[in-house]
PDB file of C-alpha atoms in Angstrom:
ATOM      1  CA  UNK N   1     136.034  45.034  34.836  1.00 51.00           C
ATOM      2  CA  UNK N   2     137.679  46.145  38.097  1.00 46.00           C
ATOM      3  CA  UNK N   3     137.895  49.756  38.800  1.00 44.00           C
ATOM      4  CA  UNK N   4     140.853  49.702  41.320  1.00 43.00           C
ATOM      5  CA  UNK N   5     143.344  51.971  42.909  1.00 39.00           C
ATOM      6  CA  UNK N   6     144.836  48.781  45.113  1.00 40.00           C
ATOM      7  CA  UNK N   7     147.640  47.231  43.883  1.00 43.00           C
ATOM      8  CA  UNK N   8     147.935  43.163  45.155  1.00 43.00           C
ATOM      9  CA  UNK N   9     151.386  43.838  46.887  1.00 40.00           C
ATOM     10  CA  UNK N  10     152.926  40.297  47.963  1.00 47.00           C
ATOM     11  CA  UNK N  11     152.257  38.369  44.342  1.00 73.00           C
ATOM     12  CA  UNK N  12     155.652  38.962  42.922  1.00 84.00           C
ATOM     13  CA  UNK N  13     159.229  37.461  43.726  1.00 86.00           C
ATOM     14  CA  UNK N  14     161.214  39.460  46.391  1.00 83.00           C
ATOM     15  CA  UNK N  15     164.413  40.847  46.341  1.00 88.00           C
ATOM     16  CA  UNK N  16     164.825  40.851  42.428  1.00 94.00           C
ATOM     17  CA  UNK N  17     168.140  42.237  41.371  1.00 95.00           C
ATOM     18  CA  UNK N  18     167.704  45.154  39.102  1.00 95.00           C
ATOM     19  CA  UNK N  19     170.895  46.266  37.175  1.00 95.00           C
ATOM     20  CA  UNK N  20     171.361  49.282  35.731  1.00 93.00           C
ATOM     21  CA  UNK N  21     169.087  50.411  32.599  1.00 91.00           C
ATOM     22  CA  UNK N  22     166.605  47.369  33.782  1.00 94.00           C
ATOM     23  CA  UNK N  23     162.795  48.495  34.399  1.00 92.00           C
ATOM     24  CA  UNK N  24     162.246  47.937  37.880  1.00 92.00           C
ATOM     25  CA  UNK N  25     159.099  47.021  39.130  1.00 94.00           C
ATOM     26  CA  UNK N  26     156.600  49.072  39.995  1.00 93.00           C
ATOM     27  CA  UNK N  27     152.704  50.227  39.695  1.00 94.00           C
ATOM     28  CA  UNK N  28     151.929  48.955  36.390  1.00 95.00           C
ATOM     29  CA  UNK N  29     154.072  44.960  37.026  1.00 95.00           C
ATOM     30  CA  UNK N  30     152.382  44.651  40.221  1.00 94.00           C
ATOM     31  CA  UNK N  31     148.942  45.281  38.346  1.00 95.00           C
ATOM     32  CA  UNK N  32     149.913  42.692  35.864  1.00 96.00           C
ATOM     33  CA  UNK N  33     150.656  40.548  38.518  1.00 95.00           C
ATOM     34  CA  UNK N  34     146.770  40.594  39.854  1.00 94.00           C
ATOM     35  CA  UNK N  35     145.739  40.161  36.673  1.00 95.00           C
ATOM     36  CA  UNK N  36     147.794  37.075  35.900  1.00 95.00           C
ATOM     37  CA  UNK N  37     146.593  35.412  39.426  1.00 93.00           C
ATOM     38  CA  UNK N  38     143.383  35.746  38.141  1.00 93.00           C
ATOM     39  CA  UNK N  39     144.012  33.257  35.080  1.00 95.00           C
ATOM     40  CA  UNK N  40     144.557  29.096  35.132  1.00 93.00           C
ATOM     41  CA  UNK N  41     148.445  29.107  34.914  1.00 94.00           C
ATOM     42  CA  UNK N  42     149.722  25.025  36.144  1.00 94.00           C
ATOM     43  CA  UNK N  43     152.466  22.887  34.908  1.00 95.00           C
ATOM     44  CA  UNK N  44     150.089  22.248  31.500  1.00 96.00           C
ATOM     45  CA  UNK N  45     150.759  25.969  30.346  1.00 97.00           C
ATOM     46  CA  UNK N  46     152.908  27.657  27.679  1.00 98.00           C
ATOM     47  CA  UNK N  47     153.787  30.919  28.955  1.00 98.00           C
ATOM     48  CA  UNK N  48     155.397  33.758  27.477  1.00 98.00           C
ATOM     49  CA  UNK N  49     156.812  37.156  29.111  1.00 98.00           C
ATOM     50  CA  UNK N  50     157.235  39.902  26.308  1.00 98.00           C
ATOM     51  CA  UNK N  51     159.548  42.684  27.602  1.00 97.00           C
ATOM     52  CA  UNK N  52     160.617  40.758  30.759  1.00 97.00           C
ATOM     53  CA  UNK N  53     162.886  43.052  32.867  1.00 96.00           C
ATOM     54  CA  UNK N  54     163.941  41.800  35.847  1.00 97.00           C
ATOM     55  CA  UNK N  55     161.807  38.183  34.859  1.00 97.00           C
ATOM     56  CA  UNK N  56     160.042  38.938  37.748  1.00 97.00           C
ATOM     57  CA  UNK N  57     156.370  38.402  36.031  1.00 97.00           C
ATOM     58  CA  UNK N  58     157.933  35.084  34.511  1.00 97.00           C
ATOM     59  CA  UNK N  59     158.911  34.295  37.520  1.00 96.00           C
ATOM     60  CA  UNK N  60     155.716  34.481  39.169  1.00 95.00           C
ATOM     61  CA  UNK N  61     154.420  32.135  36.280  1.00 96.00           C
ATOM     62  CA  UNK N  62     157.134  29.867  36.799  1.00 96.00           C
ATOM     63  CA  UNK N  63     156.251  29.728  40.636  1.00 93.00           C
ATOM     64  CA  UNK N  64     152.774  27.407  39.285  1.00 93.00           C
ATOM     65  CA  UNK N  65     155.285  25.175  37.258  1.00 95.00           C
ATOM     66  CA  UNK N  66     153.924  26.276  33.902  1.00 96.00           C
ATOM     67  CA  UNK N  67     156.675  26.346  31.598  1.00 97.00           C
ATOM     68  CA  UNK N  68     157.809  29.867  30.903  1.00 98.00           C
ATOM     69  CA  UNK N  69     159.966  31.544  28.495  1.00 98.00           C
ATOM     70  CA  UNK N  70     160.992  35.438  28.930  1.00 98.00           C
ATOM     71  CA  UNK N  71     162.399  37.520  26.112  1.00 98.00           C
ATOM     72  CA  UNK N  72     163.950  41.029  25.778  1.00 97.00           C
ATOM     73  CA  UNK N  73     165.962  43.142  23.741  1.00 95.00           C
ATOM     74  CA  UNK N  74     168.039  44.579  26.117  1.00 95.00           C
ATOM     75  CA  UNK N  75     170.526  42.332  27.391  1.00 96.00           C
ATOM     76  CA  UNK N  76     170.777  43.985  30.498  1.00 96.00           C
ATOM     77  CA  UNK N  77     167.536  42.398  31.435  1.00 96.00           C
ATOM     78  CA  UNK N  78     168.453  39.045  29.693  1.00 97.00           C
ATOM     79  CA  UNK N  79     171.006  38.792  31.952  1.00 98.00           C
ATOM     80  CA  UNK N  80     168.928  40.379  35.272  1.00 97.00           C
ATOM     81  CA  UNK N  81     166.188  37.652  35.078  1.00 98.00           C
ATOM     82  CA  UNK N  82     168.978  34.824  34.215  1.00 98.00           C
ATOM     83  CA  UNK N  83     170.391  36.122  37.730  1.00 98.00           C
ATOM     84  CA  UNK N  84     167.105  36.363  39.242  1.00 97.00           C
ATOM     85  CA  UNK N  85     165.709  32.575  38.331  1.00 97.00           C
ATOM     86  CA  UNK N  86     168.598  31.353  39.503  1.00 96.00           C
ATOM     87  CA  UNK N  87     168.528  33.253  43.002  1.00 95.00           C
ATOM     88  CA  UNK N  88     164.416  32.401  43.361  1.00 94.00           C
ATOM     89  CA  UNK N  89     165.894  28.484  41.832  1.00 95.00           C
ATOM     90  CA  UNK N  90     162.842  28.577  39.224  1.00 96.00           C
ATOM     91  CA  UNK N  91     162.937  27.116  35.815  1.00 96.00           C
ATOM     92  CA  UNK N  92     162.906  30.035  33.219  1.00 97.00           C
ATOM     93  CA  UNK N  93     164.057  29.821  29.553  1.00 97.00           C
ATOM     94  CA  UNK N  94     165.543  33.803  28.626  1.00 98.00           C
ATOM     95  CA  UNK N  95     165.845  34.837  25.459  1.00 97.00           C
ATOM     96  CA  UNK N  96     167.474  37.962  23.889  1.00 97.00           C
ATOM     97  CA  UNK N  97     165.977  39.672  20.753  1.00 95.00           C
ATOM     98  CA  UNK N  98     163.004  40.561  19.187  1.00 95.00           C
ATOM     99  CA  UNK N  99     159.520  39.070  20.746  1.00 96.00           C
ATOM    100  CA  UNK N 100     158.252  38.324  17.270  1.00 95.00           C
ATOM    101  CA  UNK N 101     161.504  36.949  15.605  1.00 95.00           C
ATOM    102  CA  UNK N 102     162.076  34.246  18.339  1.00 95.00           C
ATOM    103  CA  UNK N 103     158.744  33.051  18.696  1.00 95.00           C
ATOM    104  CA  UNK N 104     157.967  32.801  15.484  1.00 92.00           C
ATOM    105  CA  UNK N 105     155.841  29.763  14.299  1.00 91.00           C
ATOM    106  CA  UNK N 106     155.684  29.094  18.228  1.00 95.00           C
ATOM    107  CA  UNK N 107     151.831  29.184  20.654  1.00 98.00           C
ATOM    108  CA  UNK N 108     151.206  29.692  23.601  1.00 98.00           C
ATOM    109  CA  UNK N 109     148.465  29.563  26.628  1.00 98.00           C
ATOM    110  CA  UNK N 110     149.111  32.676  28.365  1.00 98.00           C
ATOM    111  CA  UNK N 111     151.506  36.091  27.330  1.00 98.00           C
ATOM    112  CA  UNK N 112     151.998  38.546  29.258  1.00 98.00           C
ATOM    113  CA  UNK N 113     153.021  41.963  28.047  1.00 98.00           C
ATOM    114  CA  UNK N 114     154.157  44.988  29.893  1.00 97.00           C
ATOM    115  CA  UNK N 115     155.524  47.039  26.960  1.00 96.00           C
ATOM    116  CA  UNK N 116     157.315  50.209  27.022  1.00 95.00           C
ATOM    117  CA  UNK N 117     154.121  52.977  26.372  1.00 95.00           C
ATOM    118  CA  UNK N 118     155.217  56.421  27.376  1.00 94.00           C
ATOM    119  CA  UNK N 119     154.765  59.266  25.193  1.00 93.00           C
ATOM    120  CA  UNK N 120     157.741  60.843  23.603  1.00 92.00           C
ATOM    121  CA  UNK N 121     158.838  63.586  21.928  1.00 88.00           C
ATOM    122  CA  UNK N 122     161.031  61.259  19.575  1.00 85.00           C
ATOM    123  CA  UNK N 123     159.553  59.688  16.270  1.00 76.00           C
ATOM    124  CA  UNK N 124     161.208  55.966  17.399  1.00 75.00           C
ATOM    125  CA  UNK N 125     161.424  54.364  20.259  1.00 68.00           C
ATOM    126  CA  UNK N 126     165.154  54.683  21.864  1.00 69.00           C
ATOM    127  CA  UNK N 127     167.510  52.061  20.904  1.00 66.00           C
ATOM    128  CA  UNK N 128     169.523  51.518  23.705  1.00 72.00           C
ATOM    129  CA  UNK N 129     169.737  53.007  27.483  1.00 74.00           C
ATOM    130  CA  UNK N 130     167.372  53.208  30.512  1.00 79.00           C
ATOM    131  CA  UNK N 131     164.558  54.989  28.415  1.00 83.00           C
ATOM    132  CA  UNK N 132     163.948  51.241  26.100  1.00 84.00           C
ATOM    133  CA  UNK N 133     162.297  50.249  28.770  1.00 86.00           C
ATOM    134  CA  UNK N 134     159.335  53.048  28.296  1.00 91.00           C
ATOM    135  CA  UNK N 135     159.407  55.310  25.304  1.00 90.00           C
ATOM    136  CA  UNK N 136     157.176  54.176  23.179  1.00 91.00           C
ATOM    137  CA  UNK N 137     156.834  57.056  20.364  1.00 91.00           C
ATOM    138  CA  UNK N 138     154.498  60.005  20.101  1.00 92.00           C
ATOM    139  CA  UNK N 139     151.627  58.374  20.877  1.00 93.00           C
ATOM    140  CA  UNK N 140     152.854  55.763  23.044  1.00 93.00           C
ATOM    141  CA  UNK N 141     152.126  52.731  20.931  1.00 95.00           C
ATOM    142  CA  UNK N 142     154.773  51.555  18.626  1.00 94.00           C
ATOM    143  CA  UNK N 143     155.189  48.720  20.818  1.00 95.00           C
ATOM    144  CA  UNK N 144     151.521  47.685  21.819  1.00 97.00           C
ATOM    145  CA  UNK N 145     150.704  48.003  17.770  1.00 97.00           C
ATOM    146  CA  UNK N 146     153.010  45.204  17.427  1.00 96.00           C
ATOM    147  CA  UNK N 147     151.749  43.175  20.112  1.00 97.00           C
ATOM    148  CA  UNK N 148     148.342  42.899  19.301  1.00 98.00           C
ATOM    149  CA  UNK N 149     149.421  42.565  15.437  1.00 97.00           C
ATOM    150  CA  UNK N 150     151.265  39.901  16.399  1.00 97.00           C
ATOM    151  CA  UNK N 151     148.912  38.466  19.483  1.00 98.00           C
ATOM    152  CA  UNK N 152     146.620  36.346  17.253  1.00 97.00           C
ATOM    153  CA  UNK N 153     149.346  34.032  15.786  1.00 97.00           C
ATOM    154  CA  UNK N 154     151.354  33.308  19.260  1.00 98.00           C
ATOM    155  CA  UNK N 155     148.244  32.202  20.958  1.00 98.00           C
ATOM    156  CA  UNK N 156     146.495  29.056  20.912  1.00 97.00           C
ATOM    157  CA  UNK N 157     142.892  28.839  20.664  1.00 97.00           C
ATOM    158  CA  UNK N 158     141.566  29.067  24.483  1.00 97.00           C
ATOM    159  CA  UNK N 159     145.040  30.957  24.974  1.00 98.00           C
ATOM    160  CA  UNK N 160     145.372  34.686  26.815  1.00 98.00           C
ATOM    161  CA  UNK N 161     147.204  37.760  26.263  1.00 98.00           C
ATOM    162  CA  UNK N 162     146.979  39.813  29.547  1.00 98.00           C
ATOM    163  CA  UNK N 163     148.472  43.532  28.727  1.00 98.00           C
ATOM    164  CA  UNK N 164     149.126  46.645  30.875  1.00 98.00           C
ATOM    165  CA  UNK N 165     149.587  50.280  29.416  1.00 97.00           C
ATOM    166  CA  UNK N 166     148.443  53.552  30.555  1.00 96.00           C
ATOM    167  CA  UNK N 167     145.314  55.583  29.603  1.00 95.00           C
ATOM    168  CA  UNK N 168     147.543  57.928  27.771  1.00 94.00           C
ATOM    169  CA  UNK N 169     147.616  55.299  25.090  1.00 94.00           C
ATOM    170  CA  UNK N 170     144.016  54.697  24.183  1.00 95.00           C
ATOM    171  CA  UNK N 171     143.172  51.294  25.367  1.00 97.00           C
ATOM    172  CA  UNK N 172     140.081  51.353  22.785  1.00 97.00           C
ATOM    173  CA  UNK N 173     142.552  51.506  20.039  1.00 97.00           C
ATOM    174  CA  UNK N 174     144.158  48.188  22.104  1.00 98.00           C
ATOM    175  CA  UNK N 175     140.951  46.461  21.982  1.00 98.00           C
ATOM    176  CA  UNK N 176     139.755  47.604  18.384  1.00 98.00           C
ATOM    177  CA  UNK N 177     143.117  46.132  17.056  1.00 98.00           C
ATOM    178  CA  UNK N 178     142.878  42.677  19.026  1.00 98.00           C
ATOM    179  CA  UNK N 179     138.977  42.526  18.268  1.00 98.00           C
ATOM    180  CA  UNK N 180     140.248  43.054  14.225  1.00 97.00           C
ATOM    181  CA  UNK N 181     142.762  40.230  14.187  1.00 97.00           C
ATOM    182  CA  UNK N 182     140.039  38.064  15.781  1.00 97.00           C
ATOM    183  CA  UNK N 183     140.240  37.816  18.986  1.00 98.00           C
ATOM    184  CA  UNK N 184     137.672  38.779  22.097  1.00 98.00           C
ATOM    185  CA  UNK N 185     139.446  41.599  24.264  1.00 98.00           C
ATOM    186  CA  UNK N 186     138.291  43.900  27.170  1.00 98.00           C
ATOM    187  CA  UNK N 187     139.805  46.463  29.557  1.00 98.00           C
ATOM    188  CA  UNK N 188     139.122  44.138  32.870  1.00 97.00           C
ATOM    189  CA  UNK N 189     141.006  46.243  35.109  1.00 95.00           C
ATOM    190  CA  UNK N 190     142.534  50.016  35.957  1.00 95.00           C
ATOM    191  CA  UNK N 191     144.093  51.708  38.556  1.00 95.00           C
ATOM    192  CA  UNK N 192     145.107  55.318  39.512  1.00 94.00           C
ATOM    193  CA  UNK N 193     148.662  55.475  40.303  1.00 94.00           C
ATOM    194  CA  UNK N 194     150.937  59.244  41.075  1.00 94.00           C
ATOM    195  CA  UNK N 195     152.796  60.275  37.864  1.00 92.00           C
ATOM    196  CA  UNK N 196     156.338  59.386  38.070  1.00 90.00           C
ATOM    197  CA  UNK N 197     159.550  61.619  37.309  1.00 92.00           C
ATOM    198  CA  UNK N 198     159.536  61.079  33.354  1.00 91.00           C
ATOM    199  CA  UNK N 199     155.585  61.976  32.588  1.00 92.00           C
ATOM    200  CA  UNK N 200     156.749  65.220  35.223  1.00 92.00           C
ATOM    201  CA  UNK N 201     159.679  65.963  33.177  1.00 91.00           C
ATOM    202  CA  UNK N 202     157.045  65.919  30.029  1.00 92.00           C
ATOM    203  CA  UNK N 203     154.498  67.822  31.468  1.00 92.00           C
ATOM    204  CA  UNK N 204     154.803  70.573  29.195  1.00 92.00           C
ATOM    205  CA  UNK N 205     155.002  68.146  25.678  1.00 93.00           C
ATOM    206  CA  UNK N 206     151.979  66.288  26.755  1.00 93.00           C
ATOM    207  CA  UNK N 207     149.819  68.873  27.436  1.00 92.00           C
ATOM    208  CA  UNK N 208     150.239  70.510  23.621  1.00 91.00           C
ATOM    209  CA  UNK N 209     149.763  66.574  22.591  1.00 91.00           C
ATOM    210  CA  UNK N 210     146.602  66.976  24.099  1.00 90.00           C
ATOM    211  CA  UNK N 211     147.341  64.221  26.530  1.00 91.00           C
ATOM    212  CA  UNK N 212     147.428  65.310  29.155  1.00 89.00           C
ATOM    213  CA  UNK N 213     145.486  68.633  31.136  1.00 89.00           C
ATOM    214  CA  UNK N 214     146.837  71.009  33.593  1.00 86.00           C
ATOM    215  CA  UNK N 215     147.080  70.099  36.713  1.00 86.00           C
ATOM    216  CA  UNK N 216     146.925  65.862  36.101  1.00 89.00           C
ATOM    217  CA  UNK N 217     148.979  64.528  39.015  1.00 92.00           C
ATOM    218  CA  UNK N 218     147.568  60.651  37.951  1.00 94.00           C
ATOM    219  CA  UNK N 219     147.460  58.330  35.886  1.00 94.00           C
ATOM    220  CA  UNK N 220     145.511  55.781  34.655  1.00 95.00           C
ATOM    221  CA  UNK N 221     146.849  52.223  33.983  1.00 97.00           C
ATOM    222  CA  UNK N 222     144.659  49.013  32.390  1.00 97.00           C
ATOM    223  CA  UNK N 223     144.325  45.853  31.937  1.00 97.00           C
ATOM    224  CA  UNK N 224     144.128  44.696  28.278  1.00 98.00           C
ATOM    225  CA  UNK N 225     142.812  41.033  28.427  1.00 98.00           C
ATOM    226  CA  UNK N 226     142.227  39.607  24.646  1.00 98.00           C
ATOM    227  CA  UNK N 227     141.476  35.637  23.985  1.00 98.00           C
ATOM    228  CA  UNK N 228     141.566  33.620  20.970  1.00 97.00           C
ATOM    229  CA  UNK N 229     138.497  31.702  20.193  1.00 95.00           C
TER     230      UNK N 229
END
């Protein structure tokens, strides 16, 4: 595991265009990004970007020549990475919808995840607007739940999911999940990154969710890296 508070700055695609109600990156894609350089991505591998945004970790997969699809429900970002693969002139297949309904029957060697995992107030996720992109329910996971439900089935054997979520979300619960639907999985990374204005604007509703304590000014993303056998 790497205990880190250094981001690898430089490993994603400049100048992304980011239109409005698109997650724009930040702490927790360029920590993805590190992670991903750390894996064997070439023009033999199958990769899929769950939750793509701006494409812009697809596009640093596509940079290797490995064949990459993105997917997302918003179609704001469907049609933000479309623009962006076209302005970086890399190959990038973007899909709109549900991760699990257009993949299904469907492997591949490497997915990458950055899912929406901030705490919130409301019992479901929001359905449309800026806040898709990280409200997650009360405890931050109705999104991650489904990926590693669904992680063992879109991987082949030798493939990789690579996930980032915060602390807040109990990346044990990440790995106990993986490790039940057999694959290996491990926290390999974290860093400590400022809290940004939405965990600010919930100071007060975290801290009687017990998730937070007074005075936390950080927080603490991982690296969820799972394999299949």
């Amino acid at each position: 595991m790497v205990p880190s508070t250094a981001l690898a700055f430089g490993t994603l695609p400049r100048r992304l265009i980011v239109l409005p109600g698109v997650y724009r990156p930040q702490a927790d894609t360029w920590l993805l990004a590190e992670a991903l350089s750390h894996e064997r991505v070439d023009a033999d591998t199958d990769v899929l970007d769950i939750g793509t945004g701006t494409g812009a970790l697809a596009l640093s997969a596509a940079r290797t020549g490995a064949r990459v699809e993105a997917v997302d429900v918003s179609w704001p970002a469907v049609i933000a990475a479309c623009l962006n693969a076209f302005r970086q002139r890399l190959p990038l297949r973007v899909t709109h919808g549900d991760f699990a309904a257009r993949t299904r029957d469907r492997r591949f060697d490497v997915v990458l995840t950055n899912p929406p995992y901030v705490p919130s107030a409301r019992p479901r996720p929001s359905a449309r607007g800026a806040a898709r992109a990280w409200d997650a329910g009360p405890d931050g996971r109705a999104v991650i739940d489904r990926v590693c439900a669904c992680a063992p089935a879109l991987l082949r054997p030798g493939g990789v999911l690579l996930m980032v979520h915060s602390g807040m979300c109990g990346p044990p619960a990440t790995v106990a999940r993986l490790e039940a639907g057999g694959l290996s999985a491990e926290v390999t990374a974290r860093a400590s990154v400022p809290w940004g204005p939405v965990l600010r604007a919930r100071r007060t509703w975290l801290r009687k969710q017990g998730l937070a304590d007074d005075g936390d000014e950080r927080e603490e993303l991982v690296i969820i890296r799972a394999e299949h056998p």
